Amino acid sequence: MIITEKYSQLAPEVKSILSRLVEEEFGHVAFVQERVWAQPDWVLIQYDNEEIATFCHIVVREVSMDGTTYTVAGLNNVITPKTHRGKGYASEVVREAGKFALQELKCSYGLLLCADALLPFYNRLGWYSVEGGELYYSQPSGEQRYDSNSMLLPLTGQPNFHPIHINLNGLPW
Ligand SMILES: CC(C)(COP(=O)(O)OP(=O)(O)OC[C@H]1O[C@@H](n2cnc3c(N)ncnc32)[C@H](O)[C@@H]1OP(=O)(O)O)[C@@H](O)C(=O)NCCC(=O)NCCS
């Protein structure tokens, strides 16, 4: 069962479990620790026998791509605790996040930033890598350029759109 909830309305005990899982996965990653990240707006949680089997966060943002502003669902912290991996849960949650982003959030695209290893995983779920573009995001010190992969999921927007210039217009996710 997947539940979708506003992050701000999550029960404190659930929020603290999610924060602990994020810390376990990314707490040691320098790139993550050295930056300020956006607060999620939404969270999708897959339960298995009342245990959190997978979750992901969504940040809703007006993102500029080649001079046009699009409502985008920014996906991050897709995490399956180790005991639940390899059962298709993350795939289900990412698919569901796409449906929710289209139907409820009225987003044109999903957008995520991702390491090389996970490109095939997201590719299989309909996401594609933006080729040849540059992506910028805000930090307290000013604007920064992201130099790894950005991926888009076309929801209502053009499917083969490879913007040259993306600005997240805020903190990254
Ligand atoms: C990536 C992750 C969410 C997948 O969760 P899952 O519920 O096991 O995913 P699914 O069962 O739907 O799909 C599993 C597939 O994901 C792919 N995959 C998972 N981790 C991977 C990795 N580190 N590198 C490459 N591919 C990976 C594999 O293709 C795998 O298929 P396999 O089980 O046949 O090997 C989980 O491994 C995880 O939490 N990893 C740590 C956090 C992370 O990196 N999150 C993604 C970035 S935000």
PDB file of C-alpha atoms and ligand atoms in Angstrom:
ATOM      1  CA  MET A   1       0.000   0.000   0.000  1.00  0.00           C
ATOM      2  CA  ILE A   2       1.358   3.423  -0.948  1.00  0.00           C
ATOM      3  CA  ILE A   3       0.246   6.498   0.947  1.00  0.00           C
ATOM      4  CA  THR A   4       0.827  10.055  -0.204  1.00  0.00           C
ATOM      5  CA  GLU A   5       1.025  12.777   2.393  1.00  0.00           C
ATOM      6  CA  LYS A   6       2.008  16.403   2.755  1.00  0.00           C
ATOM      7  CA  TYR A   7       5.445  16.394   4.358  1.00  0.00           C
ATOM      8  CA  SER A   8       4.406  19.132   6.809  1.00  0.00           C
ATOM      9  CA  GLN A   9       1.546  16.947   8.049  1.00  0.00           C
ATOM     10  CA  LEU A  10       3.516  13.760   8.647  1.00  0.00           C
ATOM     11  CA  ALA A  11       3.338  12.342  12.167  1.00  0.00           C
ATOM     12  CA  PRO A  12       6.529  13.320  14.032  1.00  0.00           C
ATOM     13  CA  GLU A  13       7.478   9.668  14.583  1.00  0.00           C
ATOM     14  CA  VAL A  14       7.188   8.906  10.850  1.00  0.00           C
ATOM     15  CA  LYS A  15       9.192  12.035  10.008  1.00  0.00           C
ATOM     16  CA  SER A  16      11.924  10.951  12.378  1.00  0.00           C
ATOM     17  CA  ILE A  17      12.105   7.447  10.838  1.00  0.00           C
ATOM     18  CA  LEU A  18      12.399   8.993   7.362  1.00  0.00           C
ATOM     19  CA  SER A  19      15.098  11.404   8.551  1.00  0.00           C
ATOM     20  CA  ARG A  20      17.031   8.526  10.080  1.00  0.00           C
ATOM     21  CA  LEU A  21      16.823   6.522   6.831  1.00  0.00           C
ATOM     22  CA  VAL A  22      18.004   9.543   4.817  1.00  0.00           C
ATOM     23  CA  GLU A  23      20.877  10.029   7.275  1.00  0.00           C
ATOM     24  CA  GLU A  24      21.861   6.344   7.004  1.00  0.00           C
ATOM     25  CA  GLU A  25      21.936   6.494   3.194  1.00  0.00           C
ATOM     26  CA  PHE A  26      23.352   9.933   2.537  1.00  0.00           C
ATOM     27  CA  GLY A  27      24.800  11.121   5.863  1.00  0.00           C
ATOM     28  CA  HIS A  28      28.328  10.181   4.778  1.00  0.00           C
ATOM     29  CA  VAL A  29      28.096  11.633   1.245  1.00  0.00           C
ATOM     30  CA  ALA A  30      30.195  14.798   1.126  1.00  0.00           C
ATOM     31  CA  PHE A  31      28.263  16.299  -1.816  1.00  0.00           C
ATOM     32  CA  VAL A  32      25.052  16.019   0.222  1.00  0.00           C
ATOM     33  CA  GLN A  33      26.527  17.269   3.494  1.00  0.00           C
ATOM     34  CA  GLU A  34      28.161  20.295   1.901  1.00  0.00           C
ATOM     35  CA  ARG A  35      24.938  21.700   0.453  1.00  0.00           C
ATOM     36  CA  VAL A  36      21.624  23.071   1.697  1.00  0.00           C
ATOM     37  CA  TRP A  37      18.658  21.121   0.311  1.00  0.00           C
ATOM     38  CA  ALA A  38      14.998  21.965  -0.265  1.00  0.00           C
ATOM     39  CA  GLN A  39      12.379  20.806   2.218  1.00  0.00           C
ATOM     40  CA  PRO A  40      10.050  18.251   0.616  1.00  0.00           C
ATOM     41  CA  ASP A  41       6.428  19.197  -0.035  1.00  0.00           C
ATOM     42  CA  TRP A  42       5.114  15.651  -0.357  1.00  0.00           C
ATOM     43  CA  VAL A  43       6.129  12.164   0.578  1.00  0.00           C
ATOM     44  CA  LEU A  44       5.051   8.800  -0.817  1.00  0.00           C
ATOM     45  CA  ILE A  45       5.477   5.839   1.490  1.00  0.00           C
ATOM     46  CA  GLN A  46       5.139   2.184   0.568  1.00  0.00           C
ATOM     47  CA  TYR A  47       4.282   0.023   3.581  1.00  0.00           C
ATOM     48  CA  ASP A  48       4.914  -3.684   3.916  1.00  0.00           C
ATOM     49  CA  ASN A  49       3.294  -5.158   7.047  1.00  0.00           C
ATOM     50  CA  GLU A  50       3.242  -1.731   8.667  1.00  0.00           C
ATOM     51  CA  GLU A  51       6.973  -1.252   8.052  1.00  0.00           C
ATOM     52  CA  ILE A  52       8.257   1.487   5.770  1.00  0.00           C
ATOM     53  CA  ALA A  53       9.415  -0.469   2.726  1.00  0.00           C
ATOM     54  CA  THR A  54      10.239   2.489   0.442  1.00  0.00           C
ATOM     55  CA  PHE A  55       9.616   6.191   0.332  1.00  0.00           C
ATOM     56  CA  CYS A  56      10.378   9.188  -1.820  1.00  0.00           C
ATOM     57  CA  HIS A  57      10.074  12.934  -1.464  1.00  0.00           C
ATOM     58  CA  ILE A  58       8.591  15.414  -3.911  1.00  0.00           C
ATOM     59  CA  VAL A  59       9.466  19.097  -4.084  1.00  0.00           C
ATOM     60  CA  VAL A  60       7.040  21.128  -6.205  1.00  0.00           C
ATOM     61  CA  ARG A  61       8.806  24.010  -7.924  1.00  0.00           C
ATOM     62  CA  GLU A  62       8.429  26.494 -10.763  1.00  0.00           C
ATOM     63  CA  VAL A  63      11.554  25.642 -12.745  1.00  0.00           C
ATOM     64  CA  SER A  64      12.935  27.616 -15.701  1.00  0.00           C
ATOM     65  CA  MET A  65      13.923  25.618 -18.734  1.00  0.00           C
ATOM     66  CA  ASP A  66      15.156  27.505 -21.785  1.00  0.00           C
ATOM     67  CA  GLY A  67      13.339  30.652 -20.720  1.00  0.00           C
ATOM     68  CA  THR A  68       9.947  29.054 -19.997  1.00  0.00           C
ATOM     69  CA  THR A  69       8.642  28.279 -16.520  1.00  0.00           C
ATOM     70  CA  TYR A  70       7.260  24.818 -15.849  1.00  0.00           C
ATOM     71  CA  THR A  71       5.651  23.351 -12.731  1.00  0.00           C
ATOM     72  CA  VAL A  72       7.952  20.498 -11.928  1.00  0.00           C
ATOM     73  CA  ALA A  73       7.808  17.614  -9.438  1.00  0.00           C
ATOM     74  CA  GLY A  74      11.310  17.253  -8.036  1.00  0.00           C
ATOM     75  CA  LEU A  75      11.929  13.715  -6.857  1.00  0.00           C
ATOM     76  CA  ASN A  76      14.555  12.908  -4.254  1.00  0.00           C
ATOM     77  CA  ASN A  77      15.447  10.601  -1.403  1.00  0.00           C
ATOM     78  CA  VAL A  78      14.063   7.514  -3.101  1.00  0.00           C
ATOM     79  CA  ILE A  79      15.055   5.015  -0.440  1.00  0.00           C
ATOM     80  CA  THR A  80      14.308   1.363   0.210  1.00  0.00           C
ATOM     81  CA  PRO A  81      15.769   0.113   3.506  1.00  0.00           C
ATOM     82  CA  LYS A  82      18.136  -2.788   2.797  1.00  0.00           C
ATOM     83  CA  THR A  83      15.820  -5.583   4.007  1.00  0.00           C
ATOM     84  CA  HIS A  84      13.148  -4.571   1.469  1.00  0.00           C
ATOM     85  CA  ARG A  85      15.321  -4.102  -1.624  1.00  0.00           C
ATOM     86  CA  GLY A  86      14.938  -5.936  -4.912  1.00  0.00           C
ATOM     87  CA  LYS A  87      11.181  -6.485  -4.572  1.00  0.00           C
ATOM     88  CA  GLY A  88      10.095  -3.753  -6.970  1.00  0.00           C
ATOM     89  CA  TYR A  89       8.984  -1.327  -4.253  1.00  0.00           C
ATOM     90  CA  ALA A  90      11.041   1.652  -5.402  1.00  0.00           C
ATOM     91  CA  SER A  91       9.874   1.129  -8.981  1.00  0.00           C
ATOM     92  CA  GLU A  92       6.261   1.174  -7.798  1.00  0.00           C
ATOM     93  CA  VAL A  93       6.756   4.287  -5.683  1.00  0.00           C
ATOM     94  CA  VAL A  94       8.537   6.181  -8.483  1.00  0.00           C
ATOM     95  CA  ARG A  95       5.738   5.243 -10.919  1.00  0.00           C
ATOM     96  CA  GLU A  96       3.116   6.328  -8.412  1.00  0.00           C
ATOM     97  CA  ALA A  97       4.981   9.612  -7.815  1.00  0.00           C
ATOM     98  CA  GLY A  98       4.758  10.306 -11.553  1.00  0.00           C
ATOM     99  CA  LYS A  99       0.996   9.672 -11.571  1.00  0.00           C
ATOM    100  CA  PHE A 100       0.482  11.866  -8.508  1.00  0.00           C
ATOM    101  CA  ALA A 101       2.612  14.639 -10.035  1.00  0.00           C
ATOM    102  CA  LEU A 102       0.463  14.598 -13.159  1.00  0.00           C
ATOM    103  CA  GLN A 103      -3.001  14.078 -11.700  1.00  0.00           C
ATOM    104  CA  GLU A 104      -2.845  16.007  -8.423  1.00  0.00           C
ATOM    105  CA  LEU A 105       0.056  18.408  -8.740  1.00  0.00           C
ATOM    106  CA  LYS A 106      -0.553  19.204 -12.436  1.00  0.00           C
ATOM    107  CA  CYS A 107       3.154  19.112 -13.181  1.00  0.00           C
ATOM    108  CA  SER A 108       4.566  19.216 -16.709  1.00  0.00           C
ATOM    109  CA  TYR A 109       7.680  17.230 -15.812  1.00  0.00           C
ATOM    110  CA  GLY A 110       9.287  15.210 -13.083  1.00  0.00           C
ATOM    111  CA  LEU A 111      12.896  16.242 -12.515  1.00  0.00           C
ATOM    112  CA  LEU A 112      15.581  14.457 -10.560  1.00  0.00           C
ATOM    113  CA  LEU A 113      19.327  14.699 -10.116  1.00  0.00           C
ATOM    114  CA  CYS A 114      21.063  11.376 -10.120  1.00  0.00           C
ATOM    115  CA  ALA A 115      24.347   9.505 -10.063  1.00  0.00           C
ATOM    116  CA  ASP A 116      25.431   7.470 -13.132  1.00  0.00           C
ATOM    117  CA  ALA A 117      24.685   4.085 -11.549  1.00  0.00           C
ATOM    118  CA  LEU A 118      20.969   4.742 -11.275  1.00  0.00           C
ATOM    119  CA  LEU A 119      20.363   6.028 -14.820  1.00  0.00           C
ATOM    120  CA  PRO A 120      19.179   2.589 -16.069  1.00  0.00           C
ATOM    121  CA  PHE A 121      16.812   2.223 -13.097  1.00  0.00           C
ATOM    122  CA  TYR A 122      15.054   5.511 -13.860  1.00  0.00           C
ATOM    123  CA  ASN A 123      15.256   4.938 -17.631  1.00  0.00           C
ATOM    124  CA  ARG A 124      13.184   1.808 -17.208  1.00  0.00           C
ATOM    125  CA  LEU A 125      10.539   3.920 -15.476  1.00  0.00           C
ATOM    126  CA  GLY A 126      10.225   6.412 -18.339  1.00  0.00           C
ATOM    127  CA  TRP A 127      12.751   9.044 -17.244  1.00  0.00           C
ATOM    128  CA  TYR A 128      15.394  10.279 -19.705  1.00  0.00           C
ATOM    129  CA  SER A 129      18.717  12.080 -19.206  1.00  0.00           C
ATOM    130  CA  VAL A 130      18.929  15.671 -20.316  1.00  0.00           C
ATOM    131  CA  GLU A 131      21.755  15.808 -22.826  1.00  0.00           C
ATOM    132  CA  GLY A 132      24.067  18.737 -23.287  1.00  0.00           C
ATOM    133  CA  GLY A 133      22.324  21.100 -20.876  1.00  0.00           C
ATOM    134  CA  GLU A 134      23.423  22.957 -17.791  1.00  0.00           C
ATOM    135  CA  LEU A 135      21.503  22.997 -14.525  1.00  0.00           C
ATOM    136  CA  TYR A 136      21.772  25.720 -11.872  1.00  0.00           C
ATOM    137  CA  TYR A 137      20.454  25.837  -8.313  1.00  0.00           C
ATOM    138  CA  SER A 138      20.666  28.206  -5.358  1.00  0.00           C
ATOM    139  CA  GLN A 139      22.822  27.999  -2.275  1.00  0.00           C
ATOM    140  CA  PRO A 140      23.237  30.591   0.493  1.00  0.00           C
ATOM    141  CA  SER A 141      26.578  31.458  -1.147  1.00  0.00           C
ATOM    142  CA  GLY A 142      24.928  32.060  -4.547  1.00  0.00           C
ATOM    143  CA  GLU A 143      24.041  30.138  -7.689  1.00  0.00           C
ATOM    144  CA  GLN A 144      25.854  26.867  -8.414  1.00  0.00           C
ATOM    145  CA  ARG A 145      26.064  24.616 -11.443  1.00  0.00           C
ATOM    146  CA  TYR A 146      25.268  20.927 -11.056  1.00  0.00           C
ATOM    147  CA  ASP A 147      27.670  18.748 -12.981  1.00  0.00           C
ATOM    148  CA  SER A 148      26.115  15.295 -12.876  1.00  0.00           C
ATOM    149  CA  ASN A 149      22.946  13.884 -14.469  1.00  0.00           C
ATOM    150  CA  SER A 150      19.568  15.525 -14.565  1.00  0.00           C
ATOM    151  CA  MET A 151      16.626  13.429 -15.672  1.00  0.00           C
ATOM    152  CA  LEU A 152      13.157  14.411 -16.809  1.00  0.00           C
ATOM    153  CA  LEU A 153       9.897  12.500 -16.782  1.00  0.00           C
ATOM    154  CA  PRO A 154       7.535  13.942 -19.382  1.00  0.00           C
ATOM    155  CA  LEU A 155       4.046  14.310 -17.887  1.00  0.00           C
ATOM    156  CA  THR A 156       2.272  16.864 -20.052  1.00  0.00           C
ATOM    157  CA  GLY A 157       5.411  18.496 -21.447  1.00  0.00           C
ATOM    158  CA  GLN A 158       7.150  17.634 -24.691  1.00  0.00           C
ATOM    159  CA  PRO A 159       8.680  14.130 -24.398  1.00  0.00           C
ATOM    160  CA  ASN A 160      12.066  14.718 -26.023  1.00  0.00           C
ATOM    161  CA  PHE A 161      12.839  18.079 -24.561  1.00  0.00           C
ATOM    162  CA  HIS A 162      16.568  18.573 -23.880  1.00  0.00           C
ATOM    163  CA  PRO A 163      16.805  22.072 -22.407  1.00  0.00           C
ATOM    164  CA  ILE A 164      20.173  23.783 -22.674  1.00  0.00           C
ATOM    165  CA  HIS A 165      19.581  25.842 -19.557  1.00  0.00           C
ATOM    166  CA  ILE A 166      17.710  24.718 -16.443  1.00  0.00           C
ATOM    167  CA  ASN A 167      17.403  26.818 -13.311  1.00  0.00           C
ATOM    168  CA  LEU A 168      15.745  25.185 -10.298  1.00  0.00           C
ATOM    169  CA  ASN A 169      14.969  28.696  -8.994  1.00  0.00           C
ATOM    170  CA  GLY A 170      15.812  27.670  -5.462  1.00  0.00           C
ATOM    171  CA  LEU A 171      17.506  25.066  -3.328  1.00  0.00           C
ATOM    172  CA  PRO A 172      18.211  21.691  -4.958  1.00  0.00           C
ATOM    173  CA  TRP A 173      16.577  18.383  -4.066  1.00  0.00           C
TER     174      TRP A 173
HETATM  175  C1  LIG B   1      17.856   2.516  -5.486  1.00  0.00           C
HETATM  176  C2  LIG B   1      16.854   1.897  -4.541  1.00  0.00           C
HETATM  177  C3  LIG B   1      15.852   2.947  -4.116  1.00  0.00           C
HETATM  178  C4  LIG B   1      16.130   0.759  -5.269  1.00  0.00           C
HETATM  179  O1  LIG B   1      15.139   0.250  -4.387  1.00  0.00           O
HETATM  180  P1  LIG B   1      14.397  -1.174  -4.650  1.00  0.00           P
HETATM  181  O2  LIG B   1      13.099  -1.120  -3.919  1.00  0.00           O
HETATM  182  O3  LIG B   1      15.312  -2.269  -4.364  1.00  0.00           O
HETATM  183  O4  LIG B   1      14.137  -1.041  -6.218  1.00  0.00           O
HETATM  184  P2  LIG B   1      13.386  -2.058  -7.186  1.00  0.00           P
HETATM  185  O5  LIG B   1      13.210  -3.377  -6.498  1.00  0.00           O
HETATM  186  O6  LIG B   1      12.194  -1.385  -7.731  1.00  0.00           O
HETATM  187  O7  LIG B   1      14.443  -2.160  -8.344  1.00  0.00           O
HETATM  188  C5  LIG B   1      15.689  -2.770  -8.080  1.00  0.00           C
HETATM  189  C6  LIG B   1      16.615  -2.418  -9.206  1.00  0.00           C
HETATM  190  O8  LIG B   1      17.179  -1.123  -8.997  1.00  0.00           O
HETATM  191  C7  LIG B   1      18.485  -1.096  -9.597  1.00  0.00           C
HETATM  192  N1  LIG B   1      19.427  -0.617  -8.584  1.00  0.00           N
HETATM  193  C8  LIG B   1      19.235  -0.529  -7.260  1.00  0.00           C
HETATM  194  N2  LIG B   1      20.327  -0.030  -6.665  1.00  0.00           N
HETATM  195  C9  LIG B   1      21.205   0.206  -7.620  1.00  0.00           C
HETATM  196  C10 LIG B   1      22.520   0.725  -7.634  1.00  0.00           C
HETATM  197  N3  LIG B   1      23.153   1.114  -6.517  1.00  0.00           N
HETATM  198  N4  LIG B   1      23.140   0.811  -8.814  1.00  0.00           N
HETATM  199  C11 LIG B   1      22.530   0.429  -9.948  1.00  0.00           C
HETATM  200  N5  LIG B   1      21.299  -0.077 -10.011  1.00  0.00           N
HETATM  201  C12 LIG B   1      20.646  -0.177  -8.849  1.00  0.00           C
HETATM  202  C13 LIG B   1      18.814  -2.483 -10.055  1.00  0.00           C
HETATM  203  O9  LIG B   1      18.526  -2.545 -11.428  1.00  0.00           O
HETATM  204  C14 LIG B   1      17.813  -3.332  -9.291  1.00  0.00           C
HETATM  205  O10 LIG B   1      17.471  -4.481  -9.984  1.00  0.00           O
HETATM  206  P3  LIG B   1      17.934  -5.898  -9.382  1.00  0.00           P
HETATM  207  O11 LIG B   1      17.238  -6.018  -8.056  1.00  0.00           O
HETATM  208  O12 LIG B   1      17.441  -6.839 -10.413  1.00  0.00           O
HETATM  209  O13 LIG B   1      19.423  -5.805  -9.272  1.00  0.00           O
HETATM  210  C15 LIG B   1      17.549   1.271  -3.283  1.00  0.00           C
HETATM  211  O14 LIG B   1      18.590   0.417  -3.723  1.00  0.00           O
HETATM  212  C16 LIG B   1      18.128   2.296  -2.330  1.00  0.00           C
HETATM  213  O15 LIG B   1      17.457   2.751  -1.410  1.00  0.00           O
HETATM  214  N6  LIG B   1      19.394   2.701  -2.540  1.00  0.00           N
HETATM  215  C17 LIG B   1      20.050   3.681  -1.691  1.00  0.00           C
HETATM  216  C18 LIG B   1      19.489   5.074  -1.868  1.00  0.00           C
HETATM  217  C19 LIG B   1      19.588   5.577  -3.309  1.00  0.00           C
HETATM  218  O16 LIG B   1      20.639   5.500  -3.948  1.00  0.00           O
HETATM  219  N7  LIG B   1      18.464   6.107  -3.820  1.00  0.00           N
HETATM  220  C20 LIG B   1      18.343   6.603  -5.164  1.00  0.00           C
HETATM  221  C21 LIG B   1      18.848   7.964  -5.335  1.00  0.00           C
HETATM  222  S1  LIG B   1      17.869   9.215  -4.600  1.00  0.00           S
END
